[in-house]
Amino acid sequence: MIASLTQAIGQYRCFMGYRYQAYKTELTQLLLQLKNFGLLFLVVLGSAMLGMILLLFLGLGKIIDSSDAPQYGAQMAWLYLLLQSVMLSAMKSAIKNTAQRAFQQTLVKRYWLGLMDIKLLLLSNVWLIASLIIAIDLSVSQWLRVPHFLLFLLLQLVLGILCLYRPIALAYGFLLSAIWVTLPLDANPLIYQCGFMLLFALSTLMVPFCFTAKVKLSSLAGFWLLFFIHNSWALIWRGALLLCVFMASKVLLQERADLAAIFSILSLAFVVLFSSSLQFDCRHLHQQYNVFFKMQNKQTAFFVSLFIPSLIVLLFALVGLGALFNHASNLLLVIGVVWCLLQQILAQKKPAHYALVWMVITGLLLAVY
């Protein structure tokens, strides 16, 4: 009995060591994929890391202390959960070790796989770790004043599990909860968090909806629709980061309204960055599908269409930017369009100069304003 238990523990430890090594290897490969942006991610996002961490905890503070503005706190919680889910989605393959999943199922019991998935999920979820750091620092009297934060912690854990095993439920849940936090309700923070729990629970009962069978690949509109359906990640992470930029700008405006001009330029810079970088995903399609559209005499239209997805993302982002900064001048918006086109051309023709030009233009705009 003791010998078999010791053997089982030894096998589990070996399996745990293997999964952890595979996890580190896949994360290394994931980081290598950021080389498309090279200096940009290293200098810009790396230097902004401290500020991002501070904004992370500032956002948590708004979620906890949201009794005066419960809807705003609920919107911050929704954004926080969305960004967590986007990050975990990017790490999902490493957490589950998808590449060797079928092989592992022949070696160990199924609940061992689930147990290791949860362990690596908790290790990867820095958003939940940050919340736990705040939670540990709260006293009993503070917990009694903010019971909704306990539900928020539970949501973070549950949504992480949904991200691994039911991603379609996660997508439906965020759509439903986005409507929930925008309704003009006079509810307290606990009601909002209970609403989140109910909506994400209902989303697990919904079935996937597929309409791709009716889309024609021969048309350019059908081609791009199918491309982004099958490569939706390119839009999801950009949309999530744009929401993060807008919410961070909104929080900073409340603290320092006198720096609105600087915040508007920085927000525009990141809007252009996340919009125009979509060209990196589109440029490779020209070589792959140029012959296909040449056979239909659409090669010129296809080349022009490579620039349209980024401009559509930019258009929606500029609408949000204009709503956030009421004083945003038309000149600044025109600069954003021209700037985005320039970055797209660089991404298409001179990708090595993409990051440098973006940083130089950002610096010039800050100096002029």
Short mmCIF file of N, CA and C in Angstrom, two decimals, residues 116-277:
data_model
loop_
_atom_site.label_atom_id
_atom_site.label_comp_id
_atom_site.label_asym_id
_atom_site.label_seq_id
_atom_site.Cartn_x
_atom_site.Cartn_y
_atom_site.Cartn_z
N MET A 116 -2.82 19.45 -13.40
CA MET A 116 -1.66 20.21 -13.86
C MET A 116 -2.10 21.46 -14.62
N ASP A 117 -3.20 21.35 -15.37
CA ASP A 117 -3.71 22.53 -16.08
C ASP A 117 -4.04 23.65 -15.09
N ILE A 118 -4.72 23.29 -14.01
CA ILE A 118 -5.12 24.30 -13.01
C ILE A 118 -3.88 24.89 -12.33
N LYS A 119 -2.90 24.06 -12.03
CA LYS A 119 -1.69 24.57 -11.39
C LYS A 119 -0.98 25.59 -12.28
N LEU A 120 -0.83 25.24 -13.56
CA LEU A 120 -0.14 26.15 -14.48
C LEU A 120 -1.01 27.37 -14.77
N LEU A 121 -2.33 27.19 -14.73
CA LEU A 121 -3.22 28.34 -14.90
C LEU A 121 -3.03 29.35 -13.78
N LEU A 122 -2.97 28.88 -12.55
CA LEU A 122 -2.77 29.77 -11.41
C LEU A 122 -1.40 30.43 -11.47
N LEU A 123 -0.40 29.69 -11.95
CA LEU A 123 0.94 30.26 -12.09
C LEU A 123 0.98 31.35 -13.16
N SER A 124 0.16 31.20 -14.19
CA SER A 124 0.18 32.13 -15.33
C SER A 124 -0.69 33.36 -15.11
N ASN A 125 -1.69 33.26 -14.24
CA ASN A 125 -2.69 34.31 -14.11
C ASN A 125 -2.19 35.43 -13.18
N VAL A 126 -1.39 36.34 -13.75
CA VAL A 126 -0.85 37.44 -12.95
C VAL A 126 -1.96 38.39 -12.50
N TRP A 127 -3.08 38.42 -13.25
CA TRP A 127 -4.20 39.28 -12.86
C TRP A 127 -4.83 38.78 -11.57
N LEU A 128 -4.98 37.47 -11.45
CA LEU A 128 -5.52 36.90 -10.22
C LEU A 128 -4.52 37.04 -9.08
N ILE A 129 -3.24 36.87 -9.37
CA ILE A 129 -2.20 37.03 -8.34
C ILE A 129 -2.22 38.46 -7.79
N ALA A 130 -2.37 39.45 -8.68
CA ALA A 130 -2.43 40.85 -8.23
C ALA A 130 -3.65 41.08 -7.34
N SER A 131 -4.78 40.47 -7.70
CA SER A 131 -5.99 40.61 -6.88
C SER A 131 -5.81 39.96 -5.52
N LEU A 132 -5.14 38.81 -5.50
CA LEU A 132 -4.90 38.12 -4.23
C LEU A 132 -3.97 38.92 -3.32
N ILE A 133 -3.02 39.62 -3.92
CA ILE A 133 -2.13 40.48 -3.12
C ILE A 133 -2.94 41.56 -2.41
N ILE A 134 -3.88 42.17 -3.15
CA ILE A 134 -4.76 43.17 -2.54
C ILE A 134 -5.65 42.53 -1.48
N ALA A 135 -6.18 41.33 -1.80
CA ALA A 135 -7.12 40.67 -0.88
C ALA A 135 -6.47 40.33 0.45
N ILE A 136 -5.22 39.89 0.40
CA ILE A 136 -4.51 39.53 1.64
C ILE A 136 -4.33 40.75 2.54
N ASP A 137 -4.22 41.91 1.93
CA ASP A 137 -3.96 43.13 2.69
C ASP A 137 -5.23 43.71 3.31
N LEU A 138 -6.41 43.20 2.92
CA LEU A 138 -7.66 43.73 3.46
C LEU A 138 -7.95 43.14 4.84
N SER A 139 -8.44 43.98 5.70
CA SER A 139 -8.84 43.53 7.04
C SER A 139 -10.26 42.96 6.98
N VAL A 140 -10.70 42.35 8.09
CA VAL A 140 -12.04 41.76 8.15
C VAL A 140 -13.11 42.84 7.97
N SER A 141 -12.91 43.98 8.60
CA SER A 141 -13.90 45.06 8.48
C SER A 141 -13.99 45.58 7.04
N GLN A 142 -12.84 45.61 6.35
CA GLN A 142 -12.84 46.04 4.95
C GLN A 142 -13.54 45.01 4.06
N TRP A 143 -13.34 43.73 4.35
CA TRP A 143 -14.00 42.67 3.59
C TRP A 143 -15.53 42.78 3.72
N LEU A 144 -15.98 43.14 4.92
CA LEU A 144 -17.43 43.27 5.13
C LEU A 144 -18.01 44.42 4.33
N ARG A 145 -17.18 45.42 4.01
CA ARG A 145 -17.66 46.56 3.23
C ARG A 145 -17.60 46.30 1.73
N VAL A 146 -16.78 45.33 1.32
CA VAL A 146 -16.61 45.06 -0.13
C VAL A 146 -16.82 43.57 -0.42
N PRO A 147 -17.99 43.01 -0.13
CA PRO A 147 -18.20 41.58 -0.40
C PRO A 147 -18.16 41.25 -1.89
N HIS A 148 -18.42 42.26 -2.73
CA HIS A 148 -18.41 42.01 -4.18
C HIS A 148 -17.03 41.61 -4.68
N PHE A 149 -15.97 42.00 -3.95
CA PHE A 149 -14.62 41.66 -4.40
C PHE A 149 -14.35 40.16 -4.30
N LEU A 150 -15.02 39.49 -3.36
CA LEU A 150 -14.88 38.05 -3.24
C LEU A 150 -15.46 37.36 -4.48
N LEU A 151 -16.61 37.85 -4.95
CA LEU A 151 -17.19 37.30 -6.18
C LEU A 151 -16.29 37.59 -7.39
N PHE A 152 -15.66 38.75 -7.38
CA PHE A 152 -14.75 39.10 -8.46
C PHE A 152 -13.57 38.13 -8.51
N LEU A 153 -13.01 37.79 -7.35
CA LEU A 153 -11.92 36.82 -7.28
C LEU A 153 -12.38 35.46 -7.82
N LEU A 154 -13.58 35.06 -7.44
CA LEU A 154 -14.11 33.79 -7.92
C LEU A 154 -14.31 33.82 -9.44
N LEU A 155 -14.78 34.96 -9.96
CA LEU A 155 -14.94 35.12 -11.40
C LEU A 155 -13.61 34.98 -12.13
N GLN A 156 -12.57 35.55 -11.57
CA GLN A 156 -11.25 35.45 -12.20
C GLN A 156 -10.82 33.99 -12.34
N LEU A 157 -11.05 33.21 -11.31
CA LEU A 157 -10.68 31.79 -11.35
C LEU A 157 -11.55 31.03 -12.33
N VAL A 158 -12.87 31.25 -12.27
CA VAL A 158 -13.79 30.52 -13.14
C VAL A 158 -13.56 30.87 -14.61
N LEU A 159 -13.33 32.15 -14.91
CA LEU A 159 -13.11 32.55 -16.30
C LEU A 159 -11.79 32.00 -16.84
N GLY A 160 -10.81 31.82 -15.97
CA GLY A 160 -9.58 31.18 -16.39
C GLY A 160 -9.82 29.73 -16.82
N ILE A 161 -10.67 29.03 -16.06
CA ILE A 161 -11.00 27.64 -16.40
C ILE A 161 -11.82 27.59 -17.70
N LEU A 162 -12.77 28.52 -17.85
CA LEU A 162 -13.53 28.59 -19.09
C LEU A 162 -12.63 28.86 -20.29
N CYS A 163 -11.62 29.68 -20.09
CA CYS A 163 -10.68 30.00 -21.16
C CYS A 163 -9.97 28.74 -21.66
N LEU A 164 -9.69 27.82 -20.75
CA LEU A 164 -8.99 26.59 -21.13
C LEU A 164 -9.91 25.58 -21.80
N TYR A 165 -11.15 25.46 -21.30
CA TYR A 165 -12.00 24.34 -21.72
C TYR A 165 -13.27 24.76 -22.49
N ARG A 166 -13.75 25.99 -22.29
CA ARG A 166 -14.98 26.44 -22.98
C ARG A 166 -14.80 27.86 -23.50
N PRO A 167 -13.88 28.08 -24.44
CA PRO A 167 -13.64 29.46 -24.91
C PRO A 167 -14.85 30.10 -25.58
N ILE A 168 -15.69 29.30 -26.23
CA ILE A 168 -16.87 29.87 -26.88
C ILE A 168 -17.84 30.42 -25.84
N ALA A 169 -17.93 29.76 -24.68
CA ALA A 169 -18.77 30.27 -23.59
C ALA A 169 -18.21 31.59 -23.06
N LEU A 170 -16.90 31.69 -23.06
CA LEU A 170 -16.26 32.93 -22.62
C LEU A 170 -16.63 34.09 -23.55
N ALA A 171 -16.62 33.82 -24.87
CA ALA A 171 -16.97 34.86 -25.84
C ALA A 171 -18.42 35.31 -25.66
N TYR A 172 -19.34 34.36 -25.54
CA TYR A 172 -20.74 34.72 -25.32
C TYR A 172 -20.91 35.47 -24.01
N GLY A 173 -20.21 35.04 -22.99
CA GLY A 173 -20.33 35.68 -21.68
C GLY A 173 -19.90 37.13 -21.71
N PHE A 174 -18.82 37.43 -22.43
CA PHE A 174 -18.36 38.81 -22.50
C PHE A 174 -19.32 39.68 -23.31
N LEU A 175 -19.93 39.12 -24.33
CA LEU A 175 -20.92 39.89 -25.10
C LEU A 175 -22.13 40.23 -24.23
N LEU A 176 -22.62 39.24 -23.49
CA LEU A 176 -23.78 39.49 -22.62
C LEU A 176 -23.45 40.45 -21.49
N SER A 177 -22.27 40.27 -20.90
CA SER A 177 -21.90 41.12 -19.76
C SER A 177 -21.57 42.54 -20.21
N ALA A 178 -21.13 42.71 -21.48
CA ALA A 178 -20.89 44.06 -21.99
C ALA A 178 -22.20 44.85 -22.04
N ILE A 179 -23.27 44.18 -22.43
CA ILE A 179 -24.59 44.82 -22.41
C ILE A 179 -25.01 45.14 -20.99
N TRP A 180 -24.73 44.21 -20.08
CA TRP A 180 -25.12 44.35 -18.67
C TRP A 180 -24.49 45.59 -18.04
N VAL A 181 -23.19 45.84 -18.31
CA VAL A 181 -22.51 46.97 -17.65
C VAL A 181 -22.79 48.30 -18.33
N THR A 182 -23.46 48.29 -19.48
CA THR A 182 -23.80 49.56 -20.15
C THR A 182 -25.25 49.96 -19.94
N LEU A 183 -26.06 49.09 -19.35
CA LEU A 183 -27.44 49.45 -19.07
C LEU A 183 -27.51 50.53 -18.00
N PRO A 184 -28.42 51.50 -18.14
CA PRO A 184 -28.53 52.58 -17.14
C PRO A 184 -29.25 52.09 -15.88
N LEU A 185 -28.54 51.35 -15.05
CA LEU A 185 -29.14 50.79 -13.84
C LEU A 185 -28.58 51.47 -12.60
N ASP A 186 -29.36 51.49 -11.56
CA ASP A 186 -28.92 52.01 -10.26
C ASP A 186 -28.75 50.82 -9.32
N ALA A 187 -27.67 50.06 -9.53
CA ALA A 187 -27.44 48.83 -8.76
C ALA A 187 -26.14 48.96 -7.97
N ASN A 188 -26.04 48.21 -6.88
CA ASN A 188 -24.82 48.25 -6.09
C ASN A 188 -23.79 47.27 -6.68
N PRO A 189 -22.51 47.38 -6.28
CA PRO A 189 -21.45 46.53 -6.86
C PRO A 189 -21.72 45.04 -6.72
N LEU A 190 -22.34 44.60 -5.62
CA LEU A 190 -22.61 43.18 -5.43
C LEU A 190 -23.60 42.66 -6.48
N ILE A 191 -24.58 43.47 -6.82
CA ILE A 191 -25.55 43.08 -7.85
C ILE A 191 -24.87 42.93 -9.20
N TYR A 192 -23.96 43.85 -9.50
CA TYR A 192 -23.23 43.76 -10.77
C TYR A 192 -22.41 42.47 -10.85
N GLN A 193 -21.71 42.14 -9.77
CA GLN A 193 -20.89 40.92 -9.78
C GLN A 193 -21.75 39.66 -9.85
N CYS A 194 -22.90 39.68 -9.17
CA CYS A 194 -23.83 38.55 -9.28
C CYS A 194 -24.35 38.42 -10.71
N GLY A 195 -24.59 39.56 -11.35
CA GLY A 195 -25.01 39.53 -12.75
C GLY A 195 -23.95 38.91 -13.65
N PHE A 196 -22.68 39.24 -13.39
CA PHE A 196 -21.58 38.61 -14.14
C PHE A 196 -21.61 37.09 -13.98
N MET A 197 -21.76 36.65 -12.73
CA MET A 197 -21.76 35.21 -12.46
C MET A 197 -22.89 34.52 -13.21
N LEU A 198 -24.09 35.12 -13.18
CA LEU A 198 -25.25 34.52 -13.84
C LEU A 198 -25.07 34.48 -15.35
N LEU A 199 -24.58 35.57 -15.94
CA LEU A 199 -24.44 35.64 -17.40
C LEU A 199 -23.38 34.67 -17.92
N PHE A 200 -22.27 34.55 -17.21
CA PHE A 200 -21.24 33.59 -17.64
C PHE A 200 -21.70 32.16 -17.43
N ALA A 201 -22.53 31.94 -16.40
CA ALA A 201 -23.10 30.60 -16.21
C ALA A 201 -24.05 30.25 -17.36
N LEU A 202 -24.88 31.22 -17.76
CA LEU A 202 -25.79 30.99 -18.89
C LEU A 202 -25.04 30.77 -20.19
N SER A 203 -23.89 31.43 -20.34
CA SER A 203 -23.13 31.31 -21.58
C SER A 203 -22.60 29.89 -21.80
N THR A 204 -22.43 29.13 -20.72
CA THR A 204 -21.96 27.76 -20.88
C THR A 204 -23.02 26.85 -21.50
N LEU A 205 -24.27 27.31 -21.49
CA LEU A 205 -25.36 26.51 -22.07
C LEU A 205 -25.62 26.84 -23.53
N MET A 206 -24.98 27.89 -24.05
CA MET A 206 -25.21 28.32 -25.43
C MET A 206 -24.36 27.50 -26.39
N VAL A 207 -24.91 27.25 -27.59
CA VAL A 207 -24.21 26.44 -28.59
C VAL A 207 -23.55 27.37 -29.60
N PRO A 208 -22.42 26.95 -30.20
CA PRO A 208 -21.75 27.79 -31.19
C PRO A 208 -22.63 28.07 -32.41
N PHE A 209 -22.46 29.26 -32.97
CA PHE A 209 -23.21 29.64 -34.16
C PHE A 209 -22.25 29.73 -35.34
N CYS A 210 -22.54 29.05 -36.42
CA CYS A 210 -21.66 29.01 -37.58
C CYS A 210 -22.43 29.46 -38.82
N PHE A 211 -21.86 30.46 -39.53
CA PHE A 211 -22.49 30.93 -40.76
C PHE A 211 -21.49 30.94 -41.92
N THR A 212 -20.31 30.34 -41.73
CA THR A 212 -19.27 30.40 -42.75
C THR A 212 -19.65 29.63 -44.00
N ALA A 213 -20.57 28.67 -43.89
CA ALA A 213 -20.94 27.88 -45.07
C ALA A 213 -21.59 28.74 -46.15
N LYS A 214 -22.18 29.88 -45.77
CA LYS A 214 -22.86 30.74 -46.73
C LYS A 214 -21.94 31.81 -47.31
N VAL A 215 -20.68 31.87 -46.85
CA VAL A 215 -19.75 32.89 -47.31
C VAL A 215 -18.99 32.39 -48.53
N LYS A 216 -18.92 33.22 -49.58
CA LYS A 216 -18.22 32.85 -50.80
C LYS A 216 -16.78 33.33 -50.75
N LEU A 217 -15.85 32.39 -50.93
CA LEU A 217 -14.43 32.72 -50.86
C LEU A 217 -13.98 33.53 -52.08
N SER A 218 -14.69 33.41 -53.20
CA SER A 218 -14.25 34.07 -54.43
C SER A 218 -14.36 35.59 -54.36
N SER A 219 -15.22 36.11 -53.51
CA SER A 219 -15.34 37.56 -53.37
C SER A 219 -14.35 38.06 -52.32
N LEU A 220 -13.89 39.30 -52.49
CA LEU A 220 -12.92 39.87 -51.55
C LEU A 220 -13.52 40.01 -50.15
N ALA A 221 -14.79 40.44 -50.10
CA ALA A 221 -15.45 40.58 -48.79
C ALA A 221 -15.54 39.23 -48.10
N GLY A 222 -15.91 38.18 -48.85
CA GLY A 222 -15.99 36.84 -48.27
C GLY A 222 -14.63 36.33 -47.85
N PHE A 223 -13.60 36.63 -48.66
CA PHE A 223 -12.24 36.20 -48.33
C PHE A 223 -11.79 36.78 -47.00
N TRP A 224 -11.97 38.10 -46.82
CA TRP A 224 -11.52 38.74 -45.58
C TRP A 224 -12.38 38.32 -44.39
N LEU A 225 -13.65 38.10 -44.61
CA LEU A 225 -14.52 37.65 -43.52
C LEU A 225 -14.07 36.28 -43.02
N LEU A 226 -13.82 35.36 -43.95
CA LEU A 226 -13.36 34.03 -43.57
C LEU A 226 -11.98 34.08 -42.93
N PHE A 227 -11.12 34.94 -43.45
CA PHE A 227 -9.77 35.04 -42.89
C PHE A 227 -9.81 35.45 -41.43
N PHE A 228 -10.62 36.48 -41.12
CA PHE A 228 -10.64 36.96 -39.74
C PHE A 228 -11.49 36.08 -38.83
N ILE A 229 -12.39 35.29 -39.39
CA ILE A 229 -13.09 34.30 -38.58
C ILE A 229 -12.11 33.23 -38.11
N HIS A 230 -11.26 32.80 -39.02
CA HIS A 230 -10.29 31.75 -38.69
C HIS A 230 -9.02 32.30 -38.05
N ASN A 231 -8.84 33.61 -38.08
CA ASN A 231 -7.69 34.24 -37.44
C ASN A 231 -8.17 35.37 -36.53
N SER A 232 -9.20 35.09 -35.76
CA SER A 232 -9.83 36.12 -34.94
C SER A 232 -8.92 36.66 -33.85
N TRP A 233 -7.90 35.88 -33.49
CA TRP A 233 -6.99 36.32 -32.43
C TRP A 233 -6.34 37.66 -32.77
N ALA A 234 -6.05 37.89 -34.07
CA ALA A 234 -5.41 39.13 -34.49
C ALA A 234 -6.27 40.34 -34.14
N LEU A 235 -7.60 40.19 -34.18
CA LEU A 235 -8.50 41.28 -33.82
C LEU A 235 -8.78 41.32 -32.32
N ILE A 236 -8.84 40.15 -31.69
CA ILE A 236 -9.21 40.09 -30.27
C ILE A 236 -8.18 40.79 -29.41
N TRP A 237 -6.89 40.47 -29.61
CA TRP A 237 -5.90 41.07 -28.70
C TRP A 237 -5.73 42.56 -28.96
N ARG A 238 -5.91 42.98 -30.22
CA ARG A 238 -5.83 44.41 -30.51
C ARG A 238 -7.02 45.16 -29.92
N GLY A 239 -8.21 44.58 -30.06
CA GLY A 239 -9.39 45.21 -29.47
C GLY A 239 -9.29 45.32 -27.96
N ALA A 240 -8.77 44.28 -27.32
CA ALA A 240 -8.62 44.29 -25.86
C ALA A 240 -7.62 45.36 -25.43
N LEU A 241 -6.50 45.47 -26.15
CA LEU A 241 -5.50 46.47 -25.78
C LEU A 241 -6.00 47.89 -26.05
N LEU A 242 -6.79 48.07 -27.10
CA LEU A 242 -7.37 49.39 -27.35
C LEU A 242 -8.34 49.78 -26.23
N LEU A 243 -9.13 48.82 -25.77
CA LEU A 243 -10.01 49.09 -24.62
C LEU A 243 -9.20 49.45 -23.39
N CYS A 244 -8.08 48.77 -23.23
CA CYS A 244 -7.22 49.05 -22.08
C CYS A 244 -6.67 50.48 -22.18
N VAL A 245 -6.26 50.89 -23.38
CA VAL A 245 -5.75 52.25 -23.58
C VAL A 245 -6.82 53.28 -23.23
N PHE A 246 -8.05 53.05 -23.69
CA PHE A 246 -9.13 54.00 -23.43
C PHE A 246 -9.48 54.07 -21.94
N MET A 247 -9.55 52.92 -21.30
CA MET A 247 -9.89 52.92 -19.88
C MET A 247 -8.76 53.53 -19.04
N ALA A 248 -7.51 53.25 -19.41
CA ALA A 248 -6.39 53.86 -18.70
C ALA A 248 -6.40 55.37 -18.88
N SER A 249 -6.71 55.82 -20.10
CA SER A 249 -6.79 57.27 -20.36
C SER A 249 -7.92 57.90 -19.55
N LYS A 250 -9.03 57.19 -19.44
CA LYS A 250 -10.17 57.71 -18.69
C LYS A 250 -9.82 57.87 -17.21
N VAL A 251 -9.12 56.87 -16.66
CA VAL A 251 -8.71 56.95 -15.26
C VAL A 251 -7.72 58.09 -15.05
N LEU A 252 -6.74 58.22 -15.96
CA LEU A 252 -5.73 59.26 -15.83
C LEU A 252 -6.34 60.65 -15.99
N LEU A 253 -7.35 60.76 -16.86
CA LEU A 253 -8.02 62.06 -17.04
C LEU A 253 -8.72 62.49 -15.76
N GLN A 254 -9.28 61.52 -15.03
CA GLN A 254 -9.94 61.86 -13.78
C GLN A 254 -8.94 62.37 -12.74
N GLU A 255 -7.71 61.85 -12.81
CA GLU A 255 -6.70 62.24 -11.84
C GLU A 255 -5.99 63.54 -12.25
N ARG A 256 -5.69 63.67 -13.56
CA ARG A 256 -4.95 64.84 -14.06
C ARG A 256 -5.59 65.37 -15.33
N ALA A 257 -6.67 66.09 -15.18
CA ALA A 257 -7.37 66.64 -16.34
C ALA A 257 -6.53 67.69 -17.06
N ASP A 258 -5.55 68.30 -16.36
CA ASP A 258 -4.70 69.32 -16.98
C ASP A 258 -3.74 68.75 -18.01
N LEU A 259 -3.56 67.44 -18.00
CA LEU A 259 -2.65 66.79 -18.96
C LEU A 259 -3.42 66.10 -20.08
N ALA A 260 -4.62 66.58 -20.36
CA ALA A 260 -5.48 65.93 -21.36
C ALA A 260 -4.83 65.91 -22.73
N ALA A 261 -4.11 66.98 -23.10
CA ALA A 261 -3.49 67.04 -24.43
C ALA A 261 -2.44 65.95 -24.59
N ILE A 262 -1.65 65.74 -23.56
CA ILE A 262 -0.61 64.70 -23.61
C ILE A 262 -1.25 63.32 -23.68
N PHE A 263 -2.29 63.11 -22.86
CA PHE A 263 -2.97 61.80 -22.87
C PHE A 263 -3.62 61.51 -24.22
N SER A 264 -4.15 62.55 -24.87
CA SER A 264 -4.79 62.34 -26.17
C SER A 264 -3.77 61.93 -27.22
N ILE A 265 -2.59 62.53 -27.19
CA ILE A 265 -1.54 62.18 -28.15
C ILE A 265 -1.04 60.76 -27.91
N LEU A 266 -0.82 60.42 -26.64
CA LEU A 266 -0.36 59.06 -26.33
C LEU A 266 -1.41 58.03 -26.71
N SER A 267 -2.68 58.35 -26.46
CA SER A 267 -3.75 57.42 -26.85
C SER A 267 -3.79 57.26 -28.36
N LEU A 268 -3.66 58.38 -29.09
CA LEU A 268 -3.64 58.30 -30.55
C LEU A 268 -2.47 57.47 -31.03
N ALA A 269 -1.32 57.63 -30.39
CA ALA A 269 -0.13 56.87 -30.80
C ALA A 269 -0.38 55.36 -30.68
N PHE A 270 -0.99 54.94 -29.57
CA PHE A 270 -1.25 53.50 -29.40
C PHE A 270 -2.38 53.03 -30.29
N VAL A 271 -3.34 53.91 -30.59
CA VAL A 271 -4.39 53.56 -31.55
C VAL A 271 -3.77 53.28 -32.92
N VAL A 272 -2.86 54.15 -33.35
CA VAL A 272 -2.17 53.95 -34.63
C VAL A 272 -1.32 52.69 -34.59
N LEU A 273 -0.64 52.47 -33.48
CA LEU A 273 0.22 51.29 -33.35
C LEU A 273 -0.58 49.99 -33.50
N PHE A 274 -1.66 49.86 -32.72
CA PHE A 274 -2.40 48.61 -32.73
C PHE A 274 -3.20 48.43 -34.03
N SER A 275 -3.59 49.55 -34.65
CA SER A 275 -4.33 49.45 -35.92
C SER A 275 -3.40 49.10 -37.07
N SER A 276 -2.33 49.87 -37.22
CA SER A 276 -1.43 49.67 -38.37
C SER A 276 -0.65 48.37 -38.28
N SER A 277 -0.42 47.86 -37.07
CA SER A 277 0.33 46.60 -36.94
C SER A 277 -0.44 45.41 -37.50
#
